[in-house]
Short mmCIF file of C-alpha atoms in Angstrom, two decimals:
data_model
loop_
_atom_site.label_atom_id
_atom_site.label_comp_id
_atom_site.label_asym_id
_atom_site.label_seq_id
_atom_site.Cartn_x
_atom_site.Cartn_y
_atom_site.Cartn_z
CA MET A 266 261.73 39.83 116.88
CA ILE A 267 258.93 38.42 119.81
CA LYS A 268 257.69 35.38 118.19
CA LYS A 269 254.49 33.70 119.10
CA LEU A 270 254.71 29.80 119.50
CA SER A 271 250.95 29.10 119.06
CA LEU A 272 249.86 30.81 115.92
CA ILE A 273 246.94 29.27 114.02
CA LEU A 274 246.36 29.52 110.42
CA LEU A 275 242.59 29.49 108.84
CA LEU A 276 241.20 30.56 105.85
CA LEU A 277 239.15 33.13 106.42
CA SER A 278 235.69 32.71 103.57
CA SER A 279 233.12 35.26 103.20
CA TYR A 280 230.75 33.40 105.50
CA CYS A 281 232.81 31.79 108.12
CA TYR A 282 232.92 35.08 110.68
CA SER A 283 230.29 37.78 111.03
CA GLN A 284 232.13 40.11 112.88
CA GLU A 285 235.13 42.04 115.37
CA ILE A 286 232.82 41.62 118.66
CA ASN A 287 229.81 39.23 120.12
CA THR A 288 227.54 42.03 121.48
CA ASP A 289 225.16 39.21 123.11
CA ILE A 290 225.33 39.55 126.68
CA ARG A 291 223.94 36.70 127.30
CA GLU A 292 227.10 34.91 126.05
CA TYR A 293 228.91 36.98 128.60
CA LYS A 294 226.78 35.48 131.82
CA SER A 295 229.96 34.07 133.50
CA PHE A 296 232.59 36.19 132.49
CA LYS A 297 232.90 38.38 135.46
CA GLU A 298 233.18 35.62 137.76
CA GLY A 299 235.28 33.65 135.29
CA THR A 300 238.57 33.94 134.15
CA THR A 301 240.65 34.56 131.24
CA TYR A 302 243.65 32.49 130.00
CA PHE A 303 245.88 33.85 127.69
CA VAL A 304 248.12 31.56 126.09
CA MET A 305 251.62 31.63 126.36
CA SER A 306 254.56 31.41 124.01
CA SER A 307 257.59 30.28 123.44
CA ASP A 308 259.59 33.09 123.81
CA LYS A 309 259.87 33.96 127.78
CA LYS A 310 260.33 37.42 127.15
CA TYR A 311 256.51 38.17 125.27
CA ASN A 312 255.03 36.06 128.09
CA LYS A 313 256.85 38.41 130.10
CA ILE A 314 255.65 41.73 128.26
CA VAL A 315 251.89 40.20 128.17
CA ASN A 316 251.76 39.05 132.23
CA ASP A 317 252.94 43.02 133.06
CA ILE A 318 250.30 44.29 130.50
CA LEU A 319 247.59 42.08 131.99
CA THR A 320 248.57 42.90 136.08
CA LYS A 321 248.58 46.56 135.20
CA TYR A 322 245.65 47.18 133.05
CA TRP A 323 243.36 43.64 132.97
CA THR A 324 240.55 44.47 135.15
CA VAL A 325 237.08 42.53 133.87
CA ASN A 326 237.78 39.37 135.36
CA LYS A 327 240.61 37.00 137.00
CA PHE A 328 243.01 36.38 134.31
CA GLU A 329 245.85 33.91 133.91
CA MET A 330 248.93 32.65 131.24
CA ILE A 331 248.83 28.99 130.91
CA LYS A 332 250.26 26.67 127.60
CA SER A 333 248.17 25.94 124.62
CA ASN A 334 248.02 22.04 126.03
CA GLN A 335 245.98 23.23 128.99
CA ILE A 336 243.15 24.62 127.01
CA GLU A 337 241.04 21.26 126.81
CA ASN A 338 241.06 20.51 130.33
CA LEU A 339 240.31 24.24 131.53
CA LYS A 340 236.83 24.46 129.35
CA GLY A 341 233.85 25.49 130.55
CA ASP A 342 231.11 28.15 131.12
CA GLY A 343 233.55 30.28 133.12
CA SER A 344 236.50 30.17 130.85
CA PHE A 345 237.77 32.44 127.93
CA PHE A 346 240.67 31.91 126.00
CA VAL A 347 242.89 34.35 124.40
CA ASP A 348 245.40 33.58 121.79
CA GLN A 349 246.86 34.95 118.50
CA VAL A 350 245.25 33.97 115.34
CA GLU A 351 246.42 34.71 111.57
CA TYR A 352 244.09 35.13 109.13
CA SER A 353 243.67 34.67 105.41
CA PHE A 354 241.43 35.95 102.90
CA SER A 355 241.20 36.18 99.26
CA ARG A 356 238.25 37.31 97.28
CA THR A 357 237.84 38.14 93.38
CA ALA A 358 234.99 40.21 92.34
CA GLY A 359 233.75 42.25 89.52
CA THR A 360 234.93 42.66 85.99
CA THR A 361 237.65 45.51 86.50
CA GLY A 362 239.33 43.56 89.55
CA ALA A 363 239.23 46.65 91.48
CA LEU A 364 237.58 44.61 94.54
CA ASN A 365 240.16 41.99 94.37
CA MET A 366 241.68 41.46 97.50
CA ALA A 367 243.93 39.23 99.24
CA TYR A 368 245.73 39.69 102.52
CA GLY A 369 246.89 37.83 105.92
CA VAL A 370 246.91 39.47 108.99
CA THR A 371 247.37 38.59 112.65
CA LYS A 372 244.54 39.28 115.27
CA LEU A 373 244.07 38.58 119.22
CA ALA A 374 240.72 36.63 119.55
CA MET A 375 239.10 35.38 122.60
CA PHE A 376 236.99 32.52 121.98
CA LYS A 377 235.23 29.87 124.14
CA ASP A 378 236.14 26.53 122.50
CA PHE A 379 238.82 25.23 120.72
CA LYS A 380 238.63 22.08 118.42
CA LYS A 381 241.32 20.89 115.77
CA ASN A 382 243.41 23.90 116.16
CA THR A 383 240.37 26.26 115.18
CA PRO A 384 239.13 28.69 118.28
CA LYS A 385 235.28 28.02 118.27
CA ASP A 386 232.83 30.36 119.82
CA LEU A 387 234.64 33.72 118.87
CA MET A 388 233.93 36.48 121.22
CA SER A 389 236.90 39.57 120.10
CA LEU A 390 238.71 40.05 117.72
CA VAL A 391 241.45 42.87 117.54
CA GLN A 392 243.82 42.89 114.58
CA ILE A 393 247.68 43.17 115.46
CA ASP A 394 249.71 44.90 113.36
CA LYS A 395 252.63 43.57 114.42
CA ILE A 396 254.45 42.04 117.61
CA SER A 397 255.61 44.49 120.10
CA PRO A 398 255.00 45.46 123.82
CA LEU A 399 253.60 48.68 122.34
CA GLU A 400 251.04 46.58 120.17
CA MET A 401 250.39 43.94 122.36
CA LEU A 402 249.51 46.87 125.12
CA PHE A 403 246.97 48.24 122.47
CA SER A 404 245.63 45.24 121.48
CA ILE A 405 244.51 43.99 125.01
CA GLN A 406 243.41 46.99 126.22
CA MET A 407 241.26 47.29 122.63
CA MET A 408 239.56 43.67 123.37
CA GLN A 409 238.90 45.14 127.46
CA SER A 410 237.30 47.86 126.20
CA GLN A 411 235.05 45.97 123.51
CA ILE A 412 233.82 43.82 126.45
CA ASN A 413 233.43 46.77 128.53
CA PHE A 414 230.88 48.23 126.16
CA VAL A 415 229.43 44.86 125.75
CA PHE A 416 228.75 45.19 129.20
CA ASP A 417 227.34 49.02 128.65
CA LEU A 418 225.43 48.23 125.66
CA ASN A 419 223.50 45.06 127.21
CA LYS A 420 221.75 43.84 124.67
CA LYS A 421 220.20 40.34 124.22
CA LYS A 422 221.63 40.60 120.10
CA ASP A 423 224.77 39.55 118.38
CA LEU A 424 225.05 42.49 116.18
CA ASP A 425 226.64 42.42 112.89
CA ILE A 426 229.56 44.76 112.47
CA LYS A 427 227.48 47.80 110.91
CA ASP A 428 225.13 47.60 113.64
CA TYR A 429 227.54 47.19 116.25
CA LEU A 430 229.86 50.59 114.70
CA ASP A 431 226.55 52.35 114.19
CA GLU A 432 226.24 52.18 118.46
CA VAL A 433 229.66 53.12 118.72
CA ASN A 434 229.52 55.92 116.70
CA GLU A 435 225.49 57.52 118.64
CA ARG A 436 227.35 56.66 121.82
CA ASN A 437 230.76 57.98 121.90
CA LYS A 438 231.24 59.99 118.44
CA LYS A 439 230.57 63.60 120.51
CA ARG A 440 233.70 62.60 122.76
CA ILE A 441 236.27 63.02 120.00
CA GLN A 442 235.34 66.72 119.74
CA SER A 443 236.61 67.40 123.56
CA LYS A 444 239.92 65.54 122.66
CA THR A 445 242.70 66.46 120.79
CA LEU A 446 243.27 64.28 117.49
CA TYR A 447 246.38 63.35 116.43
CA VAL A 448 246.99 62.26 112.66
CA THR A 449 249.53 61.43 110.32
CA ARG A 450 250.30 62.94 106.54
CA ASN A 451 250.87 59.69 105.29
CA GLY A 452 247.13 57.85 104.27
CA MET A 453 245.35 60.89 104.29
CA LYS A 454 243.89 61.60 101.06
CA ASP A 455 245.72 64.85 99.35
CA GLU A 456 242.88 67.59 100.26
CA ILE A 457 243.20 66.85 103.77
CA ASP A 458 246.70 65.69 104.24
CA HIS A 459 247.45 69.28 105.71
CA GLU A 460 246.07 71.86 108.21
CA GLU A 461 244.80 74.31 106.10
CA GLY A 462 242.70 71.47 104.09
CA LEU A 463 241.40 69.59 107.58
CA LYS A 464 240.62 73.22 109.23
CA LYS A 465 237.94 73.36 106.17
CA ILE A 466 235.81 70.44 107.21
CA TYR A 467 236.76 69.70 111.05
CA ASN A 468 236.18 72.62 113.80
CA TYR A 469 237.69 70.90 116.68
CA LYS A 470 241.24 70.37 117.65
CA PHE A 471 243.79 68.25 115.57
CA ILE A 472 247.56 67.71 115.23
CA PHE A 473 249.72 66.78 112.27
CA THR A 474 252.24 64.61 114.27
CA THR A 475 254.11 61.32 113.67
CA PRO A 476 253.58 57.76 114.15
CA GLU A 477 256.06 57.90 116.93
CA ASP A 478 254.34 60.30 118.94
CA ILE A 479 250.68 58.31 118.64
CA GLN A 480 252.76 55.43 120.48
CA LYS A 481 254.15 57.62 123.08
CA ALA A 482 250.30 58.80 123.67
CA ILE A 483 249.57 55.35 124.05
CA GLU A 484 252.17 54.37 126.70
CA ASP A 485 251.55 57.38 128.38
CA GLN A 486 247.38 56.71 128.19
CA ASN A 487 246.92 60.14 127.51
CA GLU A 488 243.08 60.70 127.62
CA ASP A 489 243.57 63.27 125.82
CA VAL A 490 244.63 61.86 122.63
CA VAL A 491 242.43 60.32 119.97
CA PHE A 492 244.52 59.05 116.58
CA THR A 493 242.96 56.79 113.64
CA LYS A 494 243.33 53.37 112.91
CA VAL A 495 242.47 51.64 109.29
CA ILE A 496 241.93 47.65 109.60
CA ASN A 497 240.96 45.18 107.20
CA TYR A 498 237.25 43.13 107.41
CA LYS A 499 236.86 40.62 104.56
CA ASN A 500 236.98 42.53 100.92
CA LEU A 501 236.84 46.00 103.72
CA LYS A 502 238.73 48.52 104.86
CA PHE A 503 237.44 50.22 108.09
CA VAL A 504 238.67 53.60 109.68
CA LEU A 505 238.85 53.61 113.33
CA PHE A 506 239.24 56.72 115.51
CA ILE A 507 240.34 55.28 118.92
CA CYS A 508 241.36 56.93 122.31
CA ALA A 509 244.87 56.82 123.37
CA LYS A 510 243.70 55.72 126.82
CA ASN A 511 242.78 52.27 127.54
CA SER A 512 242.55 51.99 123.31
CA GLU A 513 238.62 52.39 123.53
CA LEU A 514 237.10 52.77 120.08
CA LEU A 515 235.08 56.02 119.55
CA TYR A 516 234.29 56.17 116.01
CA GLY A 517 234.16 53.75 113.28
CA ARG A 518 233.09 53.38 109.82
CA VAL A 519 233.89 51.67 106.32
CA MET A 520 236.02 52.55 103.71
CA THR A 521 234.28 53.07 100.29
CA GLY A 522 235.23 53.37 96.78
CA PHE A 523 237.45 51.96 94.15
CA ASN A 524 240.86 53.41 96.82
CA GLN A 525 240.66 52.14 99.85
CA GLN A 526 244.00 52.69 100.92
CA GLU A 527 243.52 56.36 102.67
CA ILE A 528 241.53 58.23 104.82
CA GLY A 529 238.74 60.99 103.22
CA PRO A 530 237.20 64.03 104.54
CA LYS A 531 233.68 62.29 104.91
CA PHE A 532 234.90 60.68 108.29
CA PHE A 533 235.66 64.02 109.94
CA LYS A 534 233.28 65.74 108.53
CA ASP A 535 230.94 63.02 110.07
CA ILE A 536 232.26 63.65 113.56
CA ASN A 537 232.42 67.35 113.06
CA ASP A 538 228.83 67.41 112.16
#
């Protein structure tokens, strides 16, 4: 198993972090002419995997791979840093316990500063389900697609996650209809975990498939394929629809109700409209 050396443990409260991407274009004024520094691990295999991905796919600015003890000397307006961070979240709410939640999650974080083992001035966070070559490809590409979206959005405002996703959905939702949606039966609500059920609410091309086929679509950078992913955000879960090519986010909405474990019909209906 590939292990990361510089894993930073943080306690995430409901107030200390607002969203997954900083959308204020002014924060990126020196980005394209600057350098993104990816923090290395003690694991040479991991470092080679990341370097190979960056060499092939990273196009938004220059990059270098550095050791964690180099961060302090490299700080500056044109310096951006990327490292893995493990967040933990715990919250108890309500009398029924339905909203009780505790979890830990690893995220790839882009930040401008670093103090007392804690990233500051966060620019982007991408959830990593496990440390593997495919997951690192997905995460690095999603971070890059987020950055490209910020430049395309070109707003002098740091949007909260709801407004950010509203912008994503308005601009990209219809693109899903022209692609093939890959879904798995696992994680879908009973009424739509089969072709007949999903066809009743979704009029565009979809295939019930396997996680392995989704992974292959990512590896092949299949531009025709869109897949679903569920991420944690504080005491909520969000459903994302992501293009296999470049890991571009095309749609995202919060999961509501007492059961936030399964993807329900409303998301497909929304895209279908």
